[in-house]
Each structure stands twice: as C-alpha cells, then as structure tokens.
Amino acid sequence: MSDLPPRTAALPPSPFVRLNALLGAPPPGLVPVALSVGEPQGPVPSFVAEIIAREAAGFAKYPPIQGTDALRGAIAAWLTRRYALAPGAIDPETMVLPLNGTREGLFMATFAVVPERKAGGRPAVLLPNPFYSAYPAGALASGAEPVYVNALKETGFLPDFAALDEATLTRTAAIFIASPSNPEGAVADLAYWKGLFELSDRHGFVILADECYSEIYPGETPPPGALQAAQALGRSFERLLVFNSLSKRSGLAGLRSGFVAGDARLIAAYRDLRSNAGPQLSGPLQSVSAHAWGDEAHVEANRAVYRANMKIAAEELGNRTWFRLPEAGFFLWLETGAGEETALRLWRRAALRVVPGAYLANAAGIGSRPGNPGTDFIRVALVNGPETTRAALKSLASVLTGPGT
Ligand SMILES: Cc1ncc(COP(=O)(O)O)c(C=O)c1O
C-alpha cells in the first residue's frame, strides 16, 4: 500500500516512461525515427531570436502574471479574427490570461473552478479517454474524481458525456474536452458543442476546452472552436474556458506560451490564484508571443508541412483497412490491432518509435464498450519533414504487411 496521497499515487503512468521500458535500446544497425512525441520539428521563426535580443534587459524584471497589454490584446485580436467573433466579444482586460504553456494552465485551472464538494459528494471531473495527462493530474490534485469517458469510433472519436448516469453528471464540476483531439484528431462540430453546452447548463459544470491543435488541419476549412460555437448558438461564454498555445501552431513547444480565455468571472478567479502561485511568462517571451499571435505567415508555412505529411500518409497507407485520415492535428491514430505488439515490431524491425494506444488511455474507461479504448491502436506523430515522413511511412507499411502481421 502506498502512503502517497491519491493526487500522486493514482496518477496514470507516463506513456513515455512505459514506452522506454517496452522498447529498450535501439535495434543494432538502424537509425531510430521518433514518431512518438508531438513535438514539431520545423525551424524556429526568425522573429523569436530578434525580439529576445532586442528585449533581453526584460529578463531582469518580474513579469506581470496577468500578461502585458500587448500580449492580451494580440490574443484577443487573434481569437476575434480566427473565430469571426463579434467585435468586443473578447475583452482583453477581463477575458484573457497568458499561461506558461497550456500543460500547466490546464492542470492548474481545476484548482480555480472545482469546489470541495458538489451535490453533497466528491466532485467529478470528466475526461476524454484517451486523454492528455494534465487532465487527470489536475482532477486528482484538486480532490476530484477523474471519470474517463471513452472516445470510440461509434461516437466519432469524441467522448459521449451525455451518456453518463445522472448521479455522476450531478457531481460533475468540470469537464475537459480537446478539439481537435489528441490522439484521434477528431473535431467537435456545432451539434456536439450544443449538446455539451446544454449538459453544462443542466448540471452547472465548467467546460475546459483544449484547442491547442486548432491551427493544424489537412483541408481548407479550419476546425471550429468552442467560443465560435457559443456565439453561433447565441450564448454567452458563461462556464466556458478555452485554452490554446504556441507550441503546435508556431512550432514553439519550448517557448512555453499559451493562454486561457472566456468567462470573465472564472478568469478573475483564476488570475487571483495565479497571482499567488502561478508561473509567469518572462517579459521578452511575452513580446515574442504577442508577435506570434499577430503573425499568420509562419503558421501557414507550418501548416503546409503538416498538410504535405497527411497527403503522404494517405498515399502510403490509404489502402489499409486500419488507416484513417484525421480531421485535424498531426497524429495518425491507426487501428492496427494489438497496439503494444505492433509498436514493438515497428521498433525492432525498422527502428520506428510509435506509442501503443493503450498507453494514452485508461482501462477504467466508461462507454458503450468499456475498457481501454486504445488497446488496438498505435499513435504516429507526423512532426518531421515530408521526406523523413515518407520514408518512415513506407517502412511502417512494409513492416505491417510482412510476416507476423
Ligand atoms: C492535447 C494537448 N493539450 C495540451 C498540450 C500542452 O501543450 P503546451 O503545454 O505545450 O501548450 C498538449 C501537448 O502535447 C496536448 O497534446
């Protein structure tokens, strides 16, 4: 029995620690290709170094936790442009808060919005299953019960929260939802948002909408966002917080820059919490971030690479029964069967590093099919350039038709 509190003892094991243990050393004579981590491999935009060099003196100062006016303004302007929001719908003073990357922001948000008790019991926080690891960490650290809701093919690879029993929904204080989702690349449409908003109205829970893959999509139409859906449905942003980041959009995962926006009452509470305990984004990096939210040229260049990669994936794997082109994002979620064995085979035969789907999900998931919804899948991150991607996918295709498949 562990004497550690559940907020750490009950955390799911890291998929990457498990992956290292599964794969071990690289196979002799082969050069490993990392298709495991969702870390963009493109160049850092040139404005990053220029702004840091110009503003380096700012590293001597404590930066404002609420963000500079320039950064909050740039984020509000981007949201308004990207989602065709009504002018003034996002007040940069009261409805935007910069984050030190969305990982910590998603984790810490639960501290601000989850009460100690809900409907006389331990509050529940609902998560998609598979999930991003900060969601259960936040739920557990704030004393809530994480409830894993399976995202299955039959539910469009998104969780069907409305199918949960009434007692759980009554105790629900917050839900995490990612659209576009990781790993499936599924996108919530207006009907999905409508259902979720109605559920939130009925049960009074907060929606924490993770949109960090919003700028990466293979087609011409950008995925809709939660603020956009709320506006289209004639709603306010009450009980709605959206999170976005420069990590994927701008290929700046190491900058650690994101934001949360939405319900002004929740943002005020979150800002108060962060004023005491939140990590600021340093001044020069706030300037870099303001510039990045204001510039689409580098984002379009990044998107062109991901589009080319998805086209290559369709060319190389499109005739396989287990292939599915994601609606957005840069992951392939492939139902090859026996995800763990498949990952091991790809590693041993071709030095391709992919993640078994089961490592990204929880076996205690609830849904029309209970159990771990990732067991039969592998996740393949297409974050390299097109040349590496084509060679890797050719090699993946040949391993998965060879003997033993
Ligand atoms: C679904 C999802 N949300 C959030 C994040 C966190 O991104 P960051 O902390 O870099 O903003 C990631 C990173 O991989 C992710 O996959």
Coordinates of C-alpha atoms and ligand atoms in Angstrom, one line a residue:
M1 CA 0.0 0.0 0.0
S2 CA 1.3 3.4 -0.9
D3 CA 1.4 6.1 1.7
L4 CA 1.4 8.7 -1.0
P5 CA -1.8 10.8 -1.5
P6 CA -4.1 9.8 -4.4
R7 CA -3.2 13.1 -6.2
T8 CA 0.2 11.4 -7.0
A9 CA -0.3 7.7 -6.3
A10 CA -3.4 7.5 -8.5
L11 CA -1.8 9.3 -11.5
P12 CA -1.6 7.2 -14.6
P13 CA 1.9 6.2 -15.5
S14 CA 3.6 8.4 -18.1
P15 CA 3.2 6.9 -21.6
F16 CA 6.8 7.8 -22.5
V17 CA 8.3 6.1 -19.4
R18 CA 6.2 3.0 -20.4
L19 CA 7.4 3.3 -24.0
N20 CA 11.1 3.4 -22.9
A21 CA 10.6 0.3 -20.8
L22 CA 8.8 -1.5 -23.7
L23 CA 11.3 -0.7 -26.4
G24 CA 14.7 -0.6 -24.7
A25 CA 17.8 0.1 -26.8
P26 CA 17.7 0.9 -30.5
P27 CA 18.0 -2.2 -32.7
P28 CA 21.6 -2.6 -34.0
G29 CA 22.4 -1.1 -37.3
L30 CA 19.2 1.0 -37.6
V31 CA 18.8 4.8 -37.1
P32 CA 15.8 5.4 -34.9
V33 CA 13.0 7.7 -36.2
A34 CA 10.9 9.4 -33.5
L35 CA 7.2 9.3 -34.3
S36 CA 6.3 9.3 -30.7
V37 CA 6.3 12.8 -29.2
G38 CA 4.0 15.6 -30.5
E39 CA 6.9 18.0 -30.8
P40 CA 7.1 20.0 -34.1
Q41 CA 10.5 19.6 -35.8
G42 CA 10.3 22.7 -38.0
P43 CA 12.6 25.7 -37.8
V44 CA 12.1 28.4 -35.1
P45 CA 10.7 31.5 -36.7
S46 CA 13.3 34.2 -37.1
F47 CA 11.4 36.8 -35.1
V48 CA 11.9 34.8 -31.9
A49 CA 15.7 35.5 -31.7
E50 CA 15.3 39.1 -33.0
I51 CA 12.8 40.0 -30.3
I52 CA 14.7 38.3 -27.5
A53 CA 17.9 40.0 -28.5
R54 CA 16.2 43.4 -28.5
E55 CA 14.4 42.9 -25.2
A56 CA 16.9 40.9 -23.2
A57 CA 17.0 43.5 -20.4
G58 CA 13.5 42.4 -19.6
F59 CA 14.8 39.2 -18.1
A60 CA 15.9 41.2 -15.1
K61 CA 12.3 42.1 -14.2
Y62 CA 9.5 40.1 -12.7
P63 CA 6.9 39.9 -15.4
P64 CA 3.2 40.6 -14.9
I65 CA 1.2 37.4 -14.2
Q66 CA -1.8 38.9 -16.0
G67 CA 0.3 39.5 -19.1
T68 CA 1.3 42.7 -20.8
D69 CA -1.4 44.7 -22.5
A70 CA 0.2 44.0 -25.8
L71 CA 0.1 40.2 -25.3
R72 CA -3.5 40.1 -24.0
G73 CA -4.5 42.4 -26.9
A74 CA -2.8 40.2 -29.5
I75 CA -4.5 37.1 -28.1
A76 CA -8.0 38.8 -28.1
A77 CA -7.4 40.1 -31.6
W78 CA -6.4 36.6 -32.8
L79 CA -9.4 34.9 -31.2
T80 CA -11.7 37.5 -32.8
R81 CA -10.1 37.0 -36.3
R82 CA -9.8 33.3 -36.2
Y83 CA -13.3 32.6 -34.9
A84 CA -15.1 35.5 -36.5
L85 CA -16.2 36.7 -33.1
A86 CA -18.2 39.9 -32.7
P87 CA -16.0 42.9 -32.2
G88 CA -15.5 43.4 -28.4
A89 CA -16.8 39.8 -27.6
I90 CA -13.4 39.1 -26.0
D91 CA -12.4 41.9 -23.6
P92 CA -8.6 41.6 -23.4
E93 CA -8.7 43.1 -19.9
T94 CA -11.0 40.6 -18.3
M95 CA -11.3 37.6 -20.5
V96 CA -7.7 36.6 -21.4
L97 CA -4.9 35.3 -19.2
P98 CA -1.5 34.2 -20.5
L99 CA -0.2 30.8 -19.4
N100 CA 3.2 29.2 -19.2
G101 CA 2.2 26.7 -21.8
T102 CA -1.2 25.1 -21.6
R103 CA 0.0 22.0 -19.8
E104 CA 0.4 23.8 -16.5
G105 CA -2.6 26.0 -17.3
L106 CA -5.0 23.1 -17.9
F107 CA -3.6 21.4 -14.7
M108 CA -4.0 24.5 -12.5
A109 CA -7.4 25.5 -13.9
T110 CA -9.1 22.8 -11.8
F111 CA -7.8 24.5 -8.6
A112 CA -9.8 27.6 -9.6
V113 CA -13.0 26.0 -10.8
V114 CA -13.5 22.7 -8.9
P115 CA -15.3 23.1 -5.5
E116 CA -14.5 20.9 -2.5
R117 CA -18.0 19.2 -2.7
K118 CA -20.6 19.1 -5.4
A119 CA -24.2 17.8 -4.8
G120 CA -23.1 16.6 -1.4
G121 CA -20.3 14.4 -2.6
R122 CA -16.8 14.3 -4.1
P123 CA -16.9 16.3 -7.3
A124 CA -16.3 14.5 -10.6
V125 CA -14.1 15.9 -13.4
L126 CA -14.9 14.2 -16.8
L127 CA -12.1 13.5 -19.2
P128 CA -11.9 12.0 -22.7
N129 CA -10.3 8.6 -22.8
P130 CA -7.6 8.6 -24.4
F131 CA -6.6 11.8 -22.6
Y132 CA -3.8 14.3 -22.2
S133 CA -2.0 13.6 -18.9
A134 CA -2.5 17.1 -17.4
Y135 CA -6.3 16.4 -17.2
P136 CA -6.3 13.6 -14.6
A137 CA -3.4 15.2 -12.8
G138 CA -5.5 18.4 -12.4
A139 CA -8.6 16.5 -11.4
L140 CA -6.8 14.4 -8.8
A141 CA -4.8 17.4 -7.4
S142 CA -7.9 19.4 -6.8
G143 CA -9.5 16.5 -4.9
A144 CA -12.0 15.5 -7.6
E145 CA -12.6 12.0 -9.0
P146 CA -11.4 11.8 -12.7
V147 CA -14.0 10.0 -14.7
Y148 CA -12.6 8.6 -18.0
V149 CA -15.2 8.7 -20.8
N150 CA -14.3 6.5 -23.8
A151 CA -13.8 8.3 -27.2
L152 CA -14.8 5.5 -29.6
K153 CA -15.2 5.1 -33.3
E154 CA -19.0 4.9 -32.8
T155 CA -19.1 8.3 -31.0
G156 CA -17.0 10.0 -33.7
F157 CA -13.8 9.5 -31.6
L158 CA -15.2 12.1 -29.1
P159 CA -16.5 11.3 -25.6
D160 CA -20.3 11.0 -25.2
F161 CA -20.5 12.7 -21.8
A162 CA -24.4 12.8 -22.0
A163 CA -24.5 9.0 -21.8
L164 CA -23.1 9.1 -18.2
D165 CA -25.5 8.3 -15.4
E166 CA -27.4 11.1 -13.7
A167 CA -25.6 10.7 -10.3
T168 CA -22.2 11.3 -11.9
L169 CA -23.4 14.2 -14.0
T170 CA -24.9 15.9 -10.9
R171 CA -21.5 15.7 -9.2
T172 CA -19.6 16.9 -12.2
A173 CA -17.8 20.2 -11.5
A174 CA -15.8 20.4 -14.8
I175 CA -15.1 18.6 -18.0
F176 CA -12.0 18.5 -20.2
I177 CA -12.6 18.3 -23.9
A178 CA -9.9 18.5 -26.7
S179 CA -11.0 19.5 -30.2
P180 CA -9.1 18.8 -32.4
S181 CA -8.4 15.9 -30.1
N182 CA -5.1 14.1 -29.3
P183 CA -4.6 11.3 -30.4
E184 CA -7.6 10.8 -32.7
G185 CA -7.6 14.2 -34.5
A186 CA -11.4 14.4 -34.1
V187 CA -13.2 17.7 -34.3
A188 CA -16.3 18.7 -32.3
D189 CA -19.0 20.2 -34.6
L190 CA -21.7 22.6 -33.7
A191 CA -24.1 19.8 -32.8
Y192 CA -21.5 18.4 -30.3
W193 CA -21.0 21.8 -28.7
K194 CA -24.7 22.4 -28.5
G195 CA -25.1 19.1 -26.6
L196 CA -22.2 19.9 -24.3
F197 CA -23.5 23.4 -23.5
E198 CA -26.9 22.0 -22.7
L199 CA -25.4 19.5 -20.4
S200 CA -23.3 22.2 -18.7
D201 CA -26.5 24.3 -18.3
R202 CA -28.3 21.4 -16.7
H203 CA -25.5 20.4 -14.3
G204 CA -23.7 23.6 -13.8
F205 CA -20.2 22.4 -14.7
V206 CA -17.3 24.3 -16.3
I207 CA -16.1 23.4 -19.8
L208 CA -12.3 23.4 -20.1
A209 CA -11.8 23.3 -23.9
D210 CA -8.3 22.4 -25.0
E211 CA -7.8 23.7 -28.6
C212 CA -4.0 23.6 -29.0
Y213 CA -4.3 21.7 -32.3
S214 CA -6.7 24.2 -33.8
E215 CA -4.3 25.5 -36.5
I216 CA -3.2 22.2 -37.9
Y217 CA -5.7 20.7 -40.4
P218 CA -5.3 19.0 -43.7
G219 CA -8.2 20.6 -45.6
E220 CA -9.1 24.2 -46.4
T221 CA -11.6 24.8 -43.6
P222 CA -10.2 25.5 -40.1
P223 CA -11.8 23.5 -37.3
P224 CA -14.5 25.5 -35.4
G225 CA -13.8 26.5 -31.8
A226 CA -15.9 26.5 -28.6
L227 CA -16.2 30.3 -28.4
Q228 CA -17.3 30.3 -32.1
A229 CA -19.9 27.6 -31.3
A230 CA -21.2 29.5 -28.3
Q231 CA -21.6 32.7 -30.4
A232 CA -23.3 30.8 -33.2
L233 CA -25.8 29.4 -30.7
G234 CA -26.5 32.9 -29.3
R235 CA -24.9 32.0 -25.9
S236 CA -22.6 34.0 -23.6
F237 CA -19.3 32.4 -22.6
E238 CA -20.5 31.6 -19.1
R239 CA -18.8 28.4 -17.7
L240 CA -16.6 28.2 -20.8
L241 CA -12.8 28.5 -20.8
V242 CA -10.7 27.8 -23.9
F243 CA -7.0 27.0 -23.9
N244 CA -4.6 27.5 -26.8
S245 CA -0.9 27.5 -27.2
L246 CA 2.0 28.5 -29.5
S247 CA 3.6 25.0 -29.1
K248 CA 1.9 23.4 -32.1
R249 CA 0.6 26.5 -34.0
S250 CA 4.0 28.2 -34.1
G251 CA 6.2 25.2 -33.6
L252 CA 7.4 26.8 -30.3
A253 CA 7.0 24.0 -27.8
G254 CA 10.0 25.2 -25.8
L255 CA 8.8 28.8 -25.5
R256 CA 6.1 27.6 -23.0
S257 CA 3.5 30.1 -24.0
G258 CA -0.3 29.7 -24.1
F259 CA -3.4 31.3 -22.9
V260 CA -6.9 30.8 -21.4
A261 CA -9.8 32.9 -22.5
G262 CA -13.6 33.0 -21.9
D263 CA -15.9 33.5 -18.9
A264 CA -14.7 36.7 -17.1
R265 CA -15.8 35.5 -13.7
L266 CA -13.7 32.4 -14.0
I267 CA -10.8 34.2 -15.5
A268 CA -10.8 36.7 -12.5
A269 CA -10.8 33.8 -10.0
Y270 CA -8.0 32.0 -12.0
R271 CA -6.0 35.3 -12.2
D272 CA -6.2 35.7 -8.4
L273 CA -5.0 32.1 -7.9
R274 CA -2.2 32.6 -10.4
S275 CA -1.2 36.0 -8.8
N276 CA -0.3 33.9 -5.7
A277 CA 1.1 30.8 -7.2
G278 CA 1.2 30.8 -11.0
P279 CA 4.3 30.7 -13.1
Q280 CA 4.7 33.9 -15.2
L281 CA 5.9 34.1 -18.7
S282 CA 9.0 36.2 -18.8
G283 CA 8.7 39.7 -20.4
P284 CA 10.7 39.1 -23.6
L285 CA 8.8 35.9 -24.2
Q286 CA 5.6 37.8 -23.8
S287 CA 6.7 40.1 -26.5
V288 CA 7.7 37.1 -28.7
S289 CA 4.2 35.6 -28.0
A290 CA 2.4 38.8 -28.9
H291 CA 4.2 38.9 -32.2
A292 CA 3.5 35.2 -32.9
W293 CA -0.3 35.6 -32.3
G294 CA -0.3 38.5 -34.7
D295 CA 1.5 36.7 -37.5
E296 CA -0.1 34.1 -39.7
A297 CA 2.7 33.7 -42.3
H298 CA 4.8 31.3 -40.1
V299 CA 1.7 29.4 -39.2
E300 CA 0.7 28.9 -42.8
A301 CA 4.2 27.6 -43.6
N302 CA 4.0 25.1 -40.7
R303 CA 0.5 24.0 -41.8
A304 CA 1.8 23.4 -45.3
V305 CA 4.3 20.9 -44.0
Y306 CA 1.6 19.0 -41.9
R307 CA -0.7 19.0 -44.9
A308 CA 2.0 17.5 -47.1
N309 CA 2.7 14.9 -44.4
M310 CA -1.0 13.9 -44.3
K311 CA -1.1 13.7 -48.0
I312 CA 1.9 11.4 -47.9
A313 CA 0.1 9.3 -45.2
A314 CA -2.9 8.9 -47.4
E315 CA -0.7 7.9 -50.4
E316 CA 1.4 5.4 -48.4
L317 CA -1.3 3.9 -46.1
G318 CA -4.6 4.8 -47.7
N319 CA -5.3 1.3 -48.9
R320 CA -5.0 -0.2 -45.5
T321 CA -8.2 -1.1 -43.6
W322 CA -6.7 0.4 -40.4
F323 CA -5.9 3.8 -41.9
R324 CA -8.0 6.8 -41.1
L325 CA -7.1 10.4 -42.1
P326 CA -7.6 12.6 -39.0
E327 CA -9.8 15.7 -39.4
A328 CA -7.0 17.8 -37.8
G329 CA -3.8 17.7 -35.8
F330 CA -0.6 15.9 -36.7
F331 CA -1.2 12.4 -35.3
L332 CA -2.3 9.2 -37.0
W333 CA -4.5 7.0 -34.8
L334 CA -4.2 3.7 -36.5
E335 CA -6.3 0.6 -35.6
T336 CA -3.7 -1.9 -36.5
G337 CA -4.8 -4.3 -33.7
A338 CA -2.5 -5.2 -30.7
G339 CA -1.0 -1.8 -30.3
E340 CA 1.7 -2.8 -27.9
E341 CA 3.0 -5.7 -30.1
T342 CA 2.7 -3.5 -33.2
A343 CA 4.8 -0.8 -31.6
L344 CA 7.5 -3.3 -30.5
R345 CA 7.6 -4.9 -34.0
L346 CA 7.9 -1.5 -35.7
W347 CA 10.8 -0.7 -33.3
R348 CA 12.6 -4.0 -33.7
R349 CA 12.3 -4.3 -37.4
A350 CA 12.5 -0.6 -38.6
A351 CA 13.6 1.5 -35.5
L352 CA 10.3 3.4 -35.8
R353 CA 9.2 4.8 -32.4
V354 CA 5.4 5.0 -32.1
V355 CA 3.2 4.9 -29.0
P356 CA 0.9 2.0 -28.2
G357 CA -2.6 3.5 -27.9
A358 CA -3.3 1.8 -24.6
Y359 CA -0.5 3.9 -23.0
L360 CA -2.6 7.0 -23.8
A361 CA -5.8 5.8 -22.3
N362 CA -7.2 4.3 -19.1
A363 CA -8.5 0.8 -18.7
A364 CA -11.3 2.1 -16.4
G365 CA -13.0 4.0 -19.2
I366 CA -16.7 4.3 -19.4
G367 CA -18.6 3.9 -22.7
S368 CA -20.7 1.6 -24.8
R369 CA -17.5 -0.5 -25.0
P370 CA -15.9 -0.4 -21.6
G371 CA -12.2 -1.0 -21.0
N372 CA -9.1 0.6 -22.6
P373 CA -10.2 2.1 -25.9
G374 CA -6.5 2.4 -27.1
T375 CA -5.6 -1.3 -27.0
D376 CA -5.9 -1.9 -30.7
F377 CA -4.3 1.4 -31.8
I378 CA -0.9 3.0 -32.3
R379 CA -0.3 6.7 -32.4
V380 CA 2.1 8.0 -35.0
A381 CA 3.2 11.7 -34.7
L382 CA 3.9 13.2 -38.2
V383 CA 6.1 16.0 -36.9
N384 CA 9.1 15.6 -39.2
G385 CA 9.6 17.0 -42.7
P386 CA 7.9 15.3 -45.7
E387 CA 11.0 13.4 -46.8
T388 CA 11.5 11.7 -43.4
T389 CA 7.8 11.2 -43.1
R390 CA 7.5 9.4 -46.5
A391 CA 10.5 7.1 -45.7
A392 CA 9.1 6.3 -42.2
L393 CA 5.6 5.5 -43.5
K394 CA 6.9 3.4 -46.3
S395 CA 8.9 1.4 -43.8
L396 CA 5.9 1.2 -41.4
A397 CA 3.7 -0.1 -44.3
S398 CA 6.2 -2.8 -45.2
V399 CA 6.6 -4.0 -41.6
L400 CA 2.9 -4.2 -41.2
T401 CA 2.5 -6.4 -44.2
G402 CA 5.5 -8.6 -43.5
P403 CA 5.4 -12.0 -41.8
G404 CA 3.8 -12.0 -38.3
T405 CA 1.2 -9.3 -39.1
Ligands
LIG1 C1 -4.0 17.7 -26.1 C2 -2.9 18.5 -25.6 N1 -3.2 19.6 -24.8 C3 -2.2 20.4 -24.3 C4 -0.9 20.2 -24.6 C5 0.1 21.0 -23.9 O1 0.8 21.9 -24.8 P1 1.7 23.1 -24.2 O2 1.9 22.9 -22.7 O3 3.0 23.0 -24.9 O4 0.9 24.3 -24.5 C6 -0.5 19.1 -25.4 C7 0.9 18.9 -25.8 O5 1.3 17.9 -26.3 C8 -1.5 18.3 -26.0 O6 -1.3 17.3 -26.8

